[in-house]
Coordinates of C-alpha atoms in Angstrom, one line a residue:
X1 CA 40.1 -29.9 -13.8
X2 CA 41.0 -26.3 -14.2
X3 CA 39.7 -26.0 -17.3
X4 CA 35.9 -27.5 -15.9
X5 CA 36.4 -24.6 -13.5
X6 CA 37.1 -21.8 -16.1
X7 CA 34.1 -22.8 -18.0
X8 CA 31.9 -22.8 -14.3
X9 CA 33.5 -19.1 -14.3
X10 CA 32.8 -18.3 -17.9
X11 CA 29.5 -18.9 -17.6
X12 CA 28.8 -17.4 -13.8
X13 CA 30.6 -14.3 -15.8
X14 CA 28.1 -14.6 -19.2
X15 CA 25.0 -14.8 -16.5
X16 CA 25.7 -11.9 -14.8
X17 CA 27.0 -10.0 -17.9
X18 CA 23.1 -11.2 -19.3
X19 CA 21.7 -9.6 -16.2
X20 CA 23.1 -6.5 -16.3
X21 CA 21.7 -6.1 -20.2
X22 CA 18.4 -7.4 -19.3
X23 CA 17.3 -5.5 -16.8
X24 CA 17.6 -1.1 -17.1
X25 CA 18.4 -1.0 -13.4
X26 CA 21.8 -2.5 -14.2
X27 CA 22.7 0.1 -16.7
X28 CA 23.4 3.6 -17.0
X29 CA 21.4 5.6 -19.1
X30 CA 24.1 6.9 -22.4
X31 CA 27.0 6.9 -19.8
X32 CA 24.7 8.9 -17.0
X33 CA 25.2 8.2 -13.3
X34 CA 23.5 8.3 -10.5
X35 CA 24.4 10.8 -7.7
X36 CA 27.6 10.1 -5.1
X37 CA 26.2 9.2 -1.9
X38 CA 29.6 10.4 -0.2
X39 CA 29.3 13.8 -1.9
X40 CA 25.6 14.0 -0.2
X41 CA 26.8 12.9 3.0
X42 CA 29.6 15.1 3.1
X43 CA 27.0 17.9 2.0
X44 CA 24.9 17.0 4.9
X45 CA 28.2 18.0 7.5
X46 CA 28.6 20.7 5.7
X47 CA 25.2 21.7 6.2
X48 CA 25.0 20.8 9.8
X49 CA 28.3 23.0 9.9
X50 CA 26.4 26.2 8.8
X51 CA 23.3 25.5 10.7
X52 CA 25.3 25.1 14.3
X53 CA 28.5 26.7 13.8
X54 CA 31.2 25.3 16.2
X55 CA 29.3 22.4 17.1
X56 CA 31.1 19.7 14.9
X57 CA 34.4 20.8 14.5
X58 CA 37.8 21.0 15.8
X59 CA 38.2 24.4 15.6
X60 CA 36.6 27.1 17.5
X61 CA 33.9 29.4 15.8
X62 CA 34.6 33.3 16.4
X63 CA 31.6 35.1 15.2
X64 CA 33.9 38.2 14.3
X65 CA 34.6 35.8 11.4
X66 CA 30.9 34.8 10.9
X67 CA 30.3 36.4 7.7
X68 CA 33.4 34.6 5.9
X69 CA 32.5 31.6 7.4
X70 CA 28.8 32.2 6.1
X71 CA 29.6 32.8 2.4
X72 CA 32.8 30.3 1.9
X73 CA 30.5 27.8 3.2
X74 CA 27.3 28.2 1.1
X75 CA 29.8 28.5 -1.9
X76 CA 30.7 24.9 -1.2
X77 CA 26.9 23.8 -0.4
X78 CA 26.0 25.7 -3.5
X79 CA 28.5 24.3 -5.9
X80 CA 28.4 20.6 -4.6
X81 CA 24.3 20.7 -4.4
X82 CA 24.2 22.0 -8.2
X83 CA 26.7 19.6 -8.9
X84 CA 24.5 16.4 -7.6
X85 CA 21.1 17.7 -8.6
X86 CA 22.7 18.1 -12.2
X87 CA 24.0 14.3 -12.2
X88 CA 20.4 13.5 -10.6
X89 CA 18.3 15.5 -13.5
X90 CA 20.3 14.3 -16.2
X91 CA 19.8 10.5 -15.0
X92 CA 15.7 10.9 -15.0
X93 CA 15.1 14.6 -17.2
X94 CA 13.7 12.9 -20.5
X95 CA 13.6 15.8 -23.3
X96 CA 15.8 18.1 -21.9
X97 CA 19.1 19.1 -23.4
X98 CA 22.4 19.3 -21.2
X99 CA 22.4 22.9 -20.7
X100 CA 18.6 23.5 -19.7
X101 CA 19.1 20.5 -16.9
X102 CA 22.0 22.7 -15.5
X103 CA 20.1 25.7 -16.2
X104 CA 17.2 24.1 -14.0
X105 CA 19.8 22.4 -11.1
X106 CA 21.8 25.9 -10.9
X107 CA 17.8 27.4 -9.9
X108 CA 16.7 24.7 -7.5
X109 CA 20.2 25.3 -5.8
X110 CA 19.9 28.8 -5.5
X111 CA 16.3 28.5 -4.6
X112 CA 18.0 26.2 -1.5
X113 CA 20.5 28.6 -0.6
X114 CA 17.7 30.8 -0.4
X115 CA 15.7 28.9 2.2
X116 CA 18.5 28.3 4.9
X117 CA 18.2 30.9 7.0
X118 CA 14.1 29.9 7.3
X119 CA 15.2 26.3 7.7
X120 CA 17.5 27.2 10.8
X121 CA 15.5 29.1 12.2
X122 CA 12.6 26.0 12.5
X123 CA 15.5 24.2 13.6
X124 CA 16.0 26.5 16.2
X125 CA 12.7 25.8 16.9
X126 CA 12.7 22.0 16.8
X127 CA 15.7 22.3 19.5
X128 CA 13.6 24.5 21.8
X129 CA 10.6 22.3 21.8
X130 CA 13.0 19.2 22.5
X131 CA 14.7 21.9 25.6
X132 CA 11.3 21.9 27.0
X133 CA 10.0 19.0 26.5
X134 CA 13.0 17.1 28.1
X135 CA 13.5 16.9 32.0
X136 CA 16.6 15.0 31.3
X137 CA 18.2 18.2 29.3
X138 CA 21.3 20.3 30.8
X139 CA 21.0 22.5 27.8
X140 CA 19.9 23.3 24.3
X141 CA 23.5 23.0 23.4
X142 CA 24.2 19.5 24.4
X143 CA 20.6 19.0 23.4
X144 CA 22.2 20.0 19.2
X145 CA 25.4 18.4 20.2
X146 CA 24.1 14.8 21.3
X147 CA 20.6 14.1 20.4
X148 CA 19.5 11.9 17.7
X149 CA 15.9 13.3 17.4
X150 CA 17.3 16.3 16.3
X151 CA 19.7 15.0 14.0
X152 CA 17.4 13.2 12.1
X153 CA 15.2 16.3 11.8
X154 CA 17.5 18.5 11.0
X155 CA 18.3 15.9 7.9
X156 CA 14.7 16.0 7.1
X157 CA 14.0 19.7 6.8
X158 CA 17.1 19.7 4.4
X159 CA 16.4 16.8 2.4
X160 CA 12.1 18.0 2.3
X161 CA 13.1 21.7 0.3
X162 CA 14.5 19.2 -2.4
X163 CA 11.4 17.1 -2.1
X164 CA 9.4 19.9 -3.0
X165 CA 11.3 20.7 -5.6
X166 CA 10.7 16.9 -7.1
X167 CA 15.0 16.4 -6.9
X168 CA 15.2 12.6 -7.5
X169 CA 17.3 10.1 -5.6
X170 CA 19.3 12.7 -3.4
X171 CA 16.4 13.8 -1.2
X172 CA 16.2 10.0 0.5
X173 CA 19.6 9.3 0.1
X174 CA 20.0 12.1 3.2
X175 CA 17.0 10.7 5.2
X176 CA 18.4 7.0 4.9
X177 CA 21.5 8.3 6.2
X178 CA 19.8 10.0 9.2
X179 CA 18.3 6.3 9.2
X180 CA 21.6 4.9 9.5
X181 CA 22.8 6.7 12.1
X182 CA 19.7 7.2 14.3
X183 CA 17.4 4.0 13.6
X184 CA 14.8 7.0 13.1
X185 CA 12.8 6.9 9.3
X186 CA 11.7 10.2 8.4
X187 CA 10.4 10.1 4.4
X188 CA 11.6 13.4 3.1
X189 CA 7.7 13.9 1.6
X190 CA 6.2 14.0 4.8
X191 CA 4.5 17.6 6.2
X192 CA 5.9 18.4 9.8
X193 CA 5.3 22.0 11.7
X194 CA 7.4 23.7 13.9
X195 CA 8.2 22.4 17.3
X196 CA 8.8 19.0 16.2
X197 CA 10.4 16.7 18.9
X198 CA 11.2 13.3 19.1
X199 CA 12.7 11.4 21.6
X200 CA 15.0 8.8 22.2
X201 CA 14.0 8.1 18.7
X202 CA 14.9 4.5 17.6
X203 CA 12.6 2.9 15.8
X204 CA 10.4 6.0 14.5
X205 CA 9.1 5.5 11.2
X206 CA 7.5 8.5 9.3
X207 CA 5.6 7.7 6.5
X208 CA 5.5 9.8 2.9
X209 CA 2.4 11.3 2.9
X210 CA 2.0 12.0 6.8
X211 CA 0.9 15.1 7.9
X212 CA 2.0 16.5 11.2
X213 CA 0.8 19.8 12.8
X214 CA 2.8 22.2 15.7
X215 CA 4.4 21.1 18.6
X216 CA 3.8 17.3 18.3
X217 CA 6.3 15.0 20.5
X218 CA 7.2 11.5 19.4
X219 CA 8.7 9.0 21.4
X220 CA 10.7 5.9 20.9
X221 CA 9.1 3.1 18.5
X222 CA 6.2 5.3 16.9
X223 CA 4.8 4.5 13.4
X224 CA 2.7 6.9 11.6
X225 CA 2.5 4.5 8.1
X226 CA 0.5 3.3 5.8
X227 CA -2.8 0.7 6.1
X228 CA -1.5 -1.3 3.2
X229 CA 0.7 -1.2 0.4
X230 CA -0.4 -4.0 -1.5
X231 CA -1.6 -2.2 -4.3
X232 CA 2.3 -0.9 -4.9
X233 CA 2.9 1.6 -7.4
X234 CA -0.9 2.4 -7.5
X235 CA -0.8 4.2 -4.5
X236 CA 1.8 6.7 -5.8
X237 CA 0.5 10.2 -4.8
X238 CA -2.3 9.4 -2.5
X239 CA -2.7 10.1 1.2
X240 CA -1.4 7.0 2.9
X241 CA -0.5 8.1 6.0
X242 CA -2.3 9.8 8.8
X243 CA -2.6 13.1 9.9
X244 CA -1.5 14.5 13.4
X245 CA -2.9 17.7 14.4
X246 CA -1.5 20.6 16.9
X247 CA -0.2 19.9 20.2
X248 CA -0.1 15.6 20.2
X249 CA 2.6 13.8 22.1
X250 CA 2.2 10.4 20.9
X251 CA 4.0 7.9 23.3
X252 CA 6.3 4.9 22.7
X253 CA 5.7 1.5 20.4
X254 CA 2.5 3.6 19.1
X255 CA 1.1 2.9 15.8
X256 CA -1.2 4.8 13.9
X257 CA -2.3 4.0 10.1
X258 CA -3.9 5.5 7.6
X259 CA -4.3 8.3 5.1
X260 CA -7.8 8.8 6.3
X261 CA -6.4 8.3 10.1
X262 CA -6.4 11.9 12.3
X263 CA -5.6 12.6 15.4
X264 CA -7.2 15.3 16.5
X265 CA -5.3 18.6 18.0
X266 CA -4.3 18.3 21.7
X267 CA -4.8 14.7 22.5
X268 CA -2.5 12.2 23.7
X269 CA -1.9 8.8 22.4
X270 CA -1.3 6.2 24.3
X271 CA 1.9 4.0 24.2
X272 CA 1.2 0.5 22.6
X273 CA -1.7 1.2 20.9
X274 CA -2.5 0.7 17.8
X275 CA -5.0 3.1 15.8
X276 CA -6.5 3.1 12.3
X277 CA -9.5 5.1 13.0
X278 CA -9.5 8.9 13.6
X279 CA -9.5 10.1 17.2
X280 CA -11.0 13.6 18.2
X281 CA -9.3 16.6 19.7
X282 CA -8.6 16.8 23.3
X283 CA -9.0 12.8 23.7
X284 CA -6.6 10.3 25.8
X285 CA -6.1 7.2 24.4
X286 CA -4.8 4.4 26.4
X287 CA -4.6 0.7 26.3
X288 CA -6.3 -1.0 29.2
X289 CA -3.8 -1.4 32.2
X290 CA -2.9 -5.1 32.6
X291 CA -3.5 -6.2 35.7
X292 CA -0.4 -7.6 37.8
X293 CA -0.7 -9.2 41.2
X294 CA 2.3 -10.3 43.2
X295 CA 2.5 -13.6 45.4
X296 CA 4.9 -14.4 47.9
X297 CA 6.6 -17.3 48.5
X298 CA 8.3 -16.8 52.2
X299 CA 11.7 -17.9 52.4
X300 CA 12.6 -21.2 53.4
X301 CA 15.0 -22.2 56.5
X302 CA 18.5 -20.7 55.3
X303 CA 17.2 -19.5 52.3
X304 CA 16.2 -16.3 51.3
X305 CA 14.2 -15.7 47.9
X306 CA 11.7 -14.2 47.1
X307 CA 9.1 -15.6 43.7
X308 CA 6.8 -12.7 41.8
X309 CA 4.8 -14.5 39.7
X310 CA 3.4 -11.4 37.1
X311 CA 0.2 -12.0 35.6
X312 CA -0.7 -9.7 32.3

């Protein structure tokens, strides 16, 4: 008997072993390997650390100390960045040598140090726009301090400089951790201007190629994706996703398709609705409003109820 079930296992062990061989996803590339997701993540904190100082950790910020804390911490996002871009280059570069692919990562990570300051400063923005767009907000503080839109932005803007800079794996790694902790898909490809709220947030999906203009506000349940994918790999650098323009609040459990799909400046999308066709500036659109009608049933003798019947 034990020896039928080493031979089951020898064999479950020999298939797998066959899989791994078979198929290039399986196997690492002369030793290569593939960026450490823990290392991006705990690049991400240490990102949101520099962008809001005193925000996420225990100790208190004193700005008399501000330059220190400034340059010790883009040492670390400098030298961990290089470090994962390097590991990233060298899985996918084909024809370069060791020392040009960290010759190129040591560039594309000085080229992000060199965007930060511009990047929080849109953040700045982003945090303003959800300020006064929110009724519900105290402050912009707890605003940075609690709200998930923001979060997820402020992933994105990171995570779109290495985009741009066409840095494999480690760009979506970040947005699919702001996924994780948000329920809010932001593609790191995707345009967005300044301003940029969203609200509530779960269930937001932001596709690749979208496009989206100056102060545009998003609420819960939007999806600004693709008409269809069926075509796969063919679709690879084409406009597949729609195009928002200035000033667009687009309201909850919207969808709006298309790479050809755009929603012209200063209009207001209705929530529910679902769009694949372009809509002009300064429009309102709106699902019809069900009608519901209510009809009482009087309570009986030592009974008190009451029966709403809702017709939609």
């Amino acid at each position: 008997m034990a020896a039928v079930i080493k031979t089951e296992f020898d064999q479950v062990v020999g298939r797998i072993t066959q899989n791994y061989i078979s198929d290039e996803v399986f196997v690492t590339k002369e030793n290569r390997r593939l960026p450490s997701r823990s290392s991006i993540i705990i690049l991400i904190k240490r990102l949101r650390s520099l962008m809001f100082p005193g925000y996420f950790e225990e100790k208190n910020f004193e700005y008399t100390d501000a330059q220190y804390f400034v340059g010790n911490t883009l040492n670390h996002i400098r030298r961990e960045l290089r470090q994962q871009v390097n590991i990233a280059l060298q899985y996918t570069s084909e024809g370069e040598s060791r020392e040009q692919t960290a010759e190129h990562s040591d560039e594309i990570a000085k080229h992000f140090i060199s965007r930060l300051a511009d990047i929080q400063n849109m953040l700045l923005k982003d945090v303003q726009a959800g300020f006064d767009g929110d009724p519900a907000a105290k402050s912009r503080q707890e605003i940075i301090s609690s709200y998930p839109g923001v979060f997820a932005i402020f992933v994105y803007r990171m995570a779109h400089e290495l985009y741009l800079k066409n840095v494999p794996f480690i760009p979506r790694v970040m947005t699919e951790y702001a996924h994780s902790r948000t329920g809010i898909d932001i593609n790191p490809g995707a345009d967005i201007g300044e301003y940029f709220f969203i609200d509530h947030g779960t269930g937001v999906v932001i596709g690749e190629t979208t496009k989206i203009g100056n102060n545009v506000k998003l609420y819960q349940g939007v999806t600004l994706g693709a008409l269809s994918t069926r075509k796969g790999q063919l679709l690879a650098e084409v406009k597949r996703h729609p195009t928002i323009e200035n000033n667009v609040t687009i309201y909850s459990g919207a969808t709006i398709l298309g790479g050809e799909t755009v929603i012209g400046a200063n209009s207001i999308i209705g929530g529910n609705t679902f769009i694949t066709e372009s809509v002009p500036p300064y429009t309102k659109v709106s699902l019809k409003a069900p009608e519901m009608t209510f009809q009482a049933d009087p309570p009986k003798k030592d009974e008190e109820k009451w029966v709403w019947d809702w017709v939609i």
